[in-house]
Short mmCIF file of C-alpha atoms in Angstrom, two decimals:
data_model
loop_
_atom_site.label_atom_id
_atom_site.label_comp_id
_atom_site.label_asym_id
_atom_site.label_seq_id
_atom_site.Cartn_x
_atom_site.Cartn_y
_atom_site.Cartn_z
CA MET A 30 104.55 121.30 99.37
CA THR A 31 104.43 118.45 96.82
CA ILE A 32 107.83 119.17 95.59
CA ILE A 33 109.35 119.18 99.11
CA LEU A 34 107.62 115.83 99.87
CA VAL A 35 109.04 114.27 96.65
CA LYS A 36 112.57 115.49 97.50
CA PHE A 37 112.08 114.02 101.11
CA CYS A 38 111.07 110.62 99.66
CA LEU A 39 113.98 110.61 97.11
CA LEU A 40 116.41 111.34 99.82
CA PHE A 41 115.05 108.62 101.99
CA ILE A 42 115.37 106.13 99.30
CA PHE A 43 118.92 107.39 98.52
CA ASN A 44 119.95 106.90 102.24
CA LEU A 45 118.54 103.35 102.27
CA SER A 46 120.77 102.39 99.39
CA ILE A 47 123.78 103.61 101.37
CA TYR A 48 122.65 102.01 104.72
CA PRO A 49 120.88 98.71 103.67
CA THR A 50 118.48 97.36 106.28
CA LYS A 51 120.01 94.47 108.20
CA ILE A 52 118.36 91.20 107.68
CA LEU A 53 117.08 89.63 110.84
CA ALA A 54 115.88 86.23 111.89
CA LEU A 55 112.07 86.48 111.91
CA PRO A 56 109.42 85.22 114.32
CA GLY A 57 108.23 81.99 112.65
CA ASP A 58 111.38 81.17 110.82
CA LEU A 59 111.71 77.39 110.96
CA VAL A 60 114.93 75.36 111.66
CA VAL A 61 114.78 71.72 111.65
CA MET A 62 117.24 69.21 113.11
CA LEU A 63 117.14 65.60 111.88
CA LEU A 64 118.50 62.91 114.08
CA PRO A 65 119.53 59.58 112.78
CA GLU A 66 118.46 57.08 115.49
CA ASN A 67 117.84 56.49 119.16
CA VAL A 68 120.19 53.57 119.71
CA ASN A 69 122.85 56.01 120.96
CA PRO A 70 121.21 58.20 123.68
CA ARG A 71 123.42 61.15 122.96
CA TRP A 72 121.51 62.32 119.97
CA GLU A 73 118.31 63.22 121.90
CA ASN A 74 119.70 63.67 125.35
CA GLN A 75 122.65 65.88 124.52
CA ASP A 76 122.92 67.09 120.80
CA ALA A 77 119.27 67.98 120.36
CA TYR A 78 118.89 69.25 123.89
CA TYR A 79 121.87 71.56 123.61
CA PHE A 80 120.83 72.78 120.15
CA VAL A 81 117.42 73.71 121.24
CA GLU A 82 118.78 75.26 124.48
CA SER A 83 121.31 77.33 122.38
CA MET A 84 118.73 78.45 119.77
CA LYS A 85 116.40 79.69 122.55
CA VAL A 86 119.31 81.99 123.72
CA ILE A 87 120.81 82.85 120.40
CA ALA A 88 117.63 83.17 118.25
CA PRO A 89 114.51 82.89 120.58
CA GLU A 90 112.25 84.12 117.76
CA VAL A 91 112.98 81.17 115.57
CA ASP A 92 111.03 77.86 115.77
CA VAL A 93 113.06 74.84 116.12
CA GLU A 94 111.75 71.27 115.48
CA ILE A 95 113.54 67.85 116.00
CA PHE A 96 112.82 64.74 114.18
CA ASN A 97 114.28 61.24 114.58
CA ALA A 98 114.42 58.87 111.77
CA ASN A 99 115.00 55.62 113.93
CA ASN A 100 117.68 54.40 111.41
CA ASP A 101 115.33 54.53 108.49
CA ILE A 102 116.97 56.27 105.54
CA SER A 103 113.65 56.81 103.63
CA VAL A 104 112.10 58.32 106.80
CA GLN A 105 114.98 60.79 107.12
CA GLN A 106 114.61 61.72 103.50
CA ARG A 107 110.84 62.17 103.92
CA GLN A 108 111.29 64.26 107.09
CA ALA A 109 113.69 66.59 105.19
CA GLU A 110 111.25 66.91 102.28
CA GLN A 111 108.34 67.71 104.59
CA ALA A 112 110.48 70.35 106.47
CA ILE A 113 111.38 72.07 103.21
CA THR A 114 107.75 72.02 101.98
CA ARG A 115 106.79 73.65 105.32
CA GLY A 116 109.29 76.46 104.69
CA ALA A 117 112.28 75.47 106.81
CA LYS A 118 115.03 78.02 106.36
CA VAL A 119 117.88 75.79 107.49
CA LEU A 120 118.35 71.98 107.84
CA VAL A 121 120.72 70.59 110.49
CA VAL A 122 121.28 66.94 109.52
CA ILE A 123 122.81 64.07 111.29
CA ALA A 124 122.84 61.58 108.57
CA ILE A 125 121.97 57.97 108.77
CA ASP A 126 123.85 57.36 105.62
CA GLY A 127 126.25 59.90 104.32
CA ASN A 128 125.61 58.85 100.70
CA ALA A 129 121.89 58.63 100.86
CA ALA A 130 121.73 62.04 102.65
CA SER A 131 123.11 63.60 99.59
CA LEU A 132 119.58 63.68 98.15
CA ILE A 133 118.61 65.77 101.16
CA ALA A 134 121.29 68.35 100.52
CA ASP A 135 120.55 68.37 96.76
CA MET A 136 116.84 68.78 97.26
CA ALA A 137 117.48 71.51 99.81
CA LYS A 138 119.75 73.42 97.35
CA GLU A 139 116.96 73.56 94.81
CA GLU A 140 114.98 75.45 97.31
CA ASN A 141 118.09 77.59 98.56
CA VAL A 142 117.88 75.92 101.98
CA PRO A 143 121.32 75.54 103.58
CA VAL A 144 122.15 72.09 104.97
CA ILE A 145 124.64 71.63 107.99
CA ALA A 146 126.16 68.29 108.22
CA TYR A 147 126.24 67.91 111.99
CA ASP A 148 128.68 65.22 113.25
CA ARG A 149 128.46 63.14 110.10
CA MET A 150 129.54 64.22 106.70
CA ILE A 151 127.02 64.32 103.85
CA GLN A 152 128.37 63.30 100.47
CA SER A 153 127.09 66.19 98.40
CA GLU A 154 128.67 69.33 96.84
CA HIS A 155 125.72 71.12 98.31
CA THR A 156 126.60 70.44 101.95
CA SER A 157 126.97 73.97 103.48
CA PHE A 158 129.11 73.16 106.48
CA TRP A 159 130.50 70.16 108.41
CA VAL A 160 130.61 70.52 112.29
CA GLN A 161 132.67 67.78 113.94
CA ALA A 162 135.82 66.80 115.84
CA SER A 163 138.52 64.92 114.06
CA MET A 164 137.25 61.34 113.72
CA PHE A 165 140.61 60.22 112.35
CA ASN A 166 142.36 61.41 115.48
CA THR A 167 139.62 59.78 117.53
CA GLY A 168 140.54 56.41 115.93
CA VAL A 169 144.16 57.16 116.52
CA SER A 170 143.71 57.65 120.31
CA GLN A 171 141.60 54.40 120.61
CA ALA A 172 144.17 52.29 118.79
CA GLN A 173 147.01 53.78 120.72
CA HIS A 174 145.21 52.89 123.96
CA ILE A 175 145.02 49.22 122.86
CA ILE A 176 148.73 49.22 121.78
CA ASP A 177 149.72 50.76 125.14
CA ASN A 178 147.79 48.22 127.26
CA THR A 179 148.57 44.98 125.44
CA LYS A 180 151.89 43.14 124.71
CA LEU A 181 153.72 41.45 121.86
CA GLY A 182 151.58 38.77 120.15
CA ASP A 183 148.32 39.70 121.82
CA THR A 184 145.10 39.21 119.87
CA ILE A 185 142.80 42.04 119.23
CA VAL A 186 139.06 42.16 118.21
CA LEU A 187 137.99 45.15 116.01
CA LEU A 188 134.32 46.17 116.37
CA LYS A 189 134.00 48.96 113.79
CA GLY A 190 131.06 51.27 113.31
CA SER A 191 128.34 51.31 110.76
CA PRO A 192 129.66 51.06 107.19
CA THR A 193 127.06 53.64 105.96
CA ASP A 194 128.35 56.29 108.47
CA PRO A 195 131.27 58.22 106.97
CA ASN A 196 132.52 58.77 110.52
CA ALA A 197 132.90 55.09 111.05
CA VAL A 198 135.33 54.83 108.12
CA GLU A 199 137.35 57.85 109.35
CA ILE A 200 137.65 56.38 112.80
CA PHE A 201 138.74 52.97 111.31
CA ASN A 202 141.29 54.73 109.07
CA GLY A 203 142.75 56.45 112.24
CA GLN A 204 142.81 53.15 114.04
CA LEU A 205 144.58 51.48 111.23
CA SER A 206 147.26 54.19 110.96
CA VAL A 207 148.32 53.07 114.43
CA ILE A 208 147.63 49.34 114.70
CA LYS A 209 148.17 48.05 111.05
CA PRO A 210 151.93 48.29 111.40
CA TYR A 211 151.76 46.16 114.54
CA PHE A 212 149.50 43.62 112.62
CA ASP A 213 151.90 43.57 109.64
CA ARG A 214 154.95 42.99 111.95
CA LYS A 215 152.99 40.14 113.83
CA GLU A 216 153.50 42.16 117.03
CA ARG A 217 149.66 42.24 117.50
CA ILE A 218 147.15 39.73 115.95
CA ASN A 219 143.96 40.79 114.15
CA GLY A 220 141.78 38.07 115.55
CA TYR A 221 138.41 39.19 114.41
CA GLU A 222 137.09 42.32 112.62
CA SER A 223 133.45 43.34 111.93
CA TRP A 224 131.48 46.35 110.78
CA VAL A 225 128.33 47.01 113.01
CA GLN A 226 125.39 47.98 110.81
CA GLY A 227 123.51 50.96 112.25
CA TRP A 228 125.90 51.00 115.23
CA ASP A 229 123.36 48.43 116.57
CA PRO A 230 124.54 46.94 119.91
CA ILE A 231 122.58 43.72 119.11
CA ILE A 232 124.76 43.30 115.97
CA ALA A 233 127.87 44.28 118.05
CA ARG A 234 127.04 41.71 120.63
CA ARG A 235 126.55 38.93 118.10
CA ALA A 236 129.90 39.90 116.54
CA MET A 237 131.77 39.74 119.83
CA ASP A 238 130.16 36.31 120.70
CA GLN A 239 131.38 35.05 117.36
CA ALA A 240 134.86 36.47 117.91
CA LEU A 241 135.15 34.80 121.31
CA THR A 242 133.90 31.51 119.95
CA LYS A 243 136.28 31.61 116.89
CA LEU A 244 139.26 32.51 119.13
CA ASN A 245 138.33 30.24 122.00
CA ASN A 246 138.35 33.25 124.31
CA ASN A 247 141.97 34.13 123.26
CA VAL A 248 141.37 37.93 123.20
CA GLN A 249 143.61 40.53 124.94
CA GLY A 250 141.86 43.73 123.65
CA VAL A 251 138.81 45.07 122.13
CA LEU A 252 139.20 48.05 119.72
CA SER A 253 135.68 49.25 119.78
CA SER A 254 134.64 52.41 117.64
CA ASN A 255 132.03 53.68 120.21
CA ASP A 256 130.48 53.15 123.55
CA GLY A 257 127.56 51.14 122.24
CA ASN A 258 129.87 48.57 120.67
CA ALA A 259 131.94 48.60 123.89
CA ASN A 260 128.90 47.94 126.00
CA ALA A 261 127.88 44.97 123.82
CA ALA A 262 131.38 43.59 123.89
CA ILE A 263 131.60 43.80 127.64
CA ALA A 264 128.31 41.95 127.99
CA SER A 265 130.00 39.05 126.12
CA LEU A 266 133.11 39.31 128.18
CA ILE A 267 131.13 39.29 131.48
CA GLU A 268 129.45 36.01 130.31
CA GLN A 269 132.95 34.55 129.78
CA GLY A 270 134.39 35.86 133.02
CA MET A 271 136.81 38.14 131.10
CA ALA A 272 135.42 41.60 131.81
CA GLY A 273 137.83 43.94 133.62
CA LYS A 274 140.81 41.85 132.41
CA ILE A 275 141.44 43.38 128.94
CA PRO A 276 141.31 46.92 127.48
CA VAL A 277 138.08 47.96 125.70
CA THR A 278 137.84 51.34 123.91
CA GLY A 279 134.82 53.55 123.09
CA LEU A 280 133.51 56.97 121.96
CA ASP A 281 130.86 59.41 123.27
CA CYS A 282 131.35 59.03 127.09
CA THR A 283 127.72 57.93 127.61
CA VAL A 284 126.37 57.48 131.13
CA SER A 285 126.63 53.62 130.61
CA ALA A 286 130.21 53.83 129.48
CA LEU A 287 131.33 55.97 132.33
CA GLN A 288 129.56 53.43 134.72
CA LEU A 289 131.51 50.62 132.97
CA MET A 290 134.65 52.58 133.47
CA ILE A 291 134.08 52.97 137.10
CA LEU A 292 133.52 49.20 137.36
CA GLY A 293 136.67 48.64 135.48
CA TYR A 294 135.14 47.04 132.52
CA GLN A 295 135.69 49.71 129.88
CA THR A 296 139.10 51.36 129.93
CA GLN A 297 138.81 54.25 127.39
CA SER A 298 136.47 56.55 125.61
CA VAL A 299 136.50 59.75 123.76
CA TRP A 300 134.59 62.83 124.92
CA ARG A 301 133.44 65.81 122.85
CA PRO A 302 131.81 68.97 124.03
CA PHE A 303 128.30 68.46 122.70
CA ASP A 304 127.27 71.70 124.27
CA LYS A 305 129.93 73.59 122.26
CA MET A 306 129.07 71.65 119.06
CA ALA A 307 125.50 72.69 119.47
CA LYS A 308 126.15 76.25 120.32
CA VAL A 309 128.49 76.84 117.37
CA THR A 310 125.92 75.25 115.17
CA ALA A 311 123.16 77.58 116.50
CA GLU A 312 125.41 80.57 115.98
CA VAL A 313 125.96 79.67 112.35
CA VAL A 314 122.26 78.88 111.83
CA LYS A 315 121.38 82.45 113.02
CA LEU A 316 123.99 83.91 110.71
CA LEU A 317 122.62 81.83 107.86
CA LEU A 318 119.16 83.27 108.55
CA GLU A 319 120.44 86.76 108.62
CA ASP A 320 122.70 86.51 105.65
CA GLY A 321 125.63 87.31 108.06
CA ASP A 322 129.24 86.73 107.75
CA PHE A 323 130.33 83.26 109.24
CA SER A 324 133.85 83.17 107.74
CA SER A 325 135.53 83.40 111.19
CA TYR A 326 133.89 80.05 112.13
CA ILE A 327 135.43 78.16 109.16
CA LYS A 328 138.83 76.46 109.82
CA GLY A 329 139.59 75.13 106.35
CA THR A 330 137.76 72.60 104.25
CA VAL A 331 137.38 68.85 104.13
CA SER A 332 137.04 66.96 100.91
CA ASN A 333 134.12 64.49 100.86
CA LYS A 334 133.63 61.50 98.43
CA LEU A 335 132.63 63.77 95.62
CA ASN A 336 135.92 65.73 96.06
CA ALA A 337 133.72 68.68 97.04
CA ASN A 338 135.56 70.98 99.50
CA ILE A 339 133.18 71.36 102.40
CA PRO A 340 133.76 74.22 104.90
CA PHE A 341 134.78 72.66 108.25
CA ILE A 342 133.88 73.87 111.66
CA PRO A 343 135.99 71.87 114.14
CA VAL A 344 135.36 71.04 117.82
CA GLU A 345 137.76 69.53 120.30
CA HIS A 346 137.92 65.95 121.50
CA ASN A 347 139.58 64.46 124.68
CA THR A 348 140.68 60.96 125.50
CA ILE A 349 139.08 59.76 128.70
CA VAL A 350 140.81 56.95 130.73
CA GLY A 351 140.14 55.74 134.27
CA LEU A 352 138.34 57.38 137.15
CA SER A 353 140.14 60.68 136.63
CA GLY A 354 138.68 60.77 133.15
CA VAL A 355 135.17 60.15 134.57
CA VAL A 356 135.67 63.07 136.92
CA ASN A 357 136.74 65.14 134.03
CA VAL A 358 133.64 64.44 131.96
CA ILE A 359 131.40 65.24 134.96
CA ALA A 360 133.14 68.57 135.38
CA LYS A 361 132.85 69.48 131.75
CA ASP A 362 129.39 68.23 130.70
CA ARG A 363 126.55 69.45 132.98
CA LEU A 364 124.23 66.80 131.50
CA ILE A 365 126.42 64.06 132.96
CA THR A 366 126.05 64.00 136.75
CA ARG A 367 127.15 61.78 139.60
CA ASP A 368 123.46 61.19 140.31
CA LYS A 369 122.99 59.76 136.86
CA ILE A 370 126.06 57.63 137.07
CA CYS A 371 125.98 56.38 140.62
CA LYS A 372 123.07 53.90 140.25
CA GLY A 373 122.87 50.11 140.66
CA ASP A 374 126.20 48.35 141.29
CA VAL A 375 128.10 51.51 140.52
CA ALA A 376 126.50 53.24 143.61
CA LYS A 377 128.27 50.73 145.72
CA THR A 378 131.78 51.56 144.44
CA PRO A 379 134.31 53.82 146.30
CA PHE A 380 133.90 56.34 143.52
CA CYS A 381 130.29 56.92 144.49
CA ILE A 382 130.51 56.30 148.18
CA ASP A 383 133.64 58.45 148.77
CA ASN A 384 132.64 61.43 146.65
#
């Protein structure tokens, strides 16, 4: 009897070596998403919402926690450290500052915690993945819209993003690839150019006011890198009686931006499927927790400032122009509804009355 039992145990162990037990995400596994700020409503209202929703479907046994650093780099680093100390298995980080966030990725690496750079690149060789649309092409589409809607000799104001956000630099590089030749040939005039620290609309408004003062309102286009900057610029233009008379670009298709597009004040924005970004991130998180194969998600690599080749998970982006563009966003993003858009003065427009 004893001999038979030993043989059975040996056979069982042998079979386990041939058919290893699949690693599964476990109840109580912790995943933490770190948001950069609440100046842009998309982080909490769309990205975090969709990520939590996707994780509930894809890995319902996993605990997901969201923290917002409110544009404080030290707070974001402390949130990451606390998450790792509490046993987080994966960090999804939207960096305030791509350089400073390298400390997060390096610290996580020491504890074998993968770090996904969501939306904004983290300048560390230990960044596990980057999930984003092409920010360069986003800038290209913004600048092309300005070129297409201005004429020879027109003066342009450039409201760039935050200098600490690597996306802002990529957007600007994309813009320059289109508009710089026009500046060089004097076919368009670079009247005023400013970075907007922290993507802060207050800073953007101040910059736009200064531009209009310097140029004596001789401005025929605003090349704005996101919707927050655009909103601030339009507030300045309204004050000067210029709103709706010149093209203004943006990025993110916020409710406020879509309202301004209906009113004719903002003429362009760029939409990305935040639900798809969040879903693919959640899928990769689950694979990381289960030591699964995620190679099918990787579509090449992107070199960051350290020349580290970071695996890239791309998402689409769409240029949104005019009322048809607003309709397109409403159709594609279920968190953007007519009820949310059709408020205040916008509710009185034909777009809201007739639809």
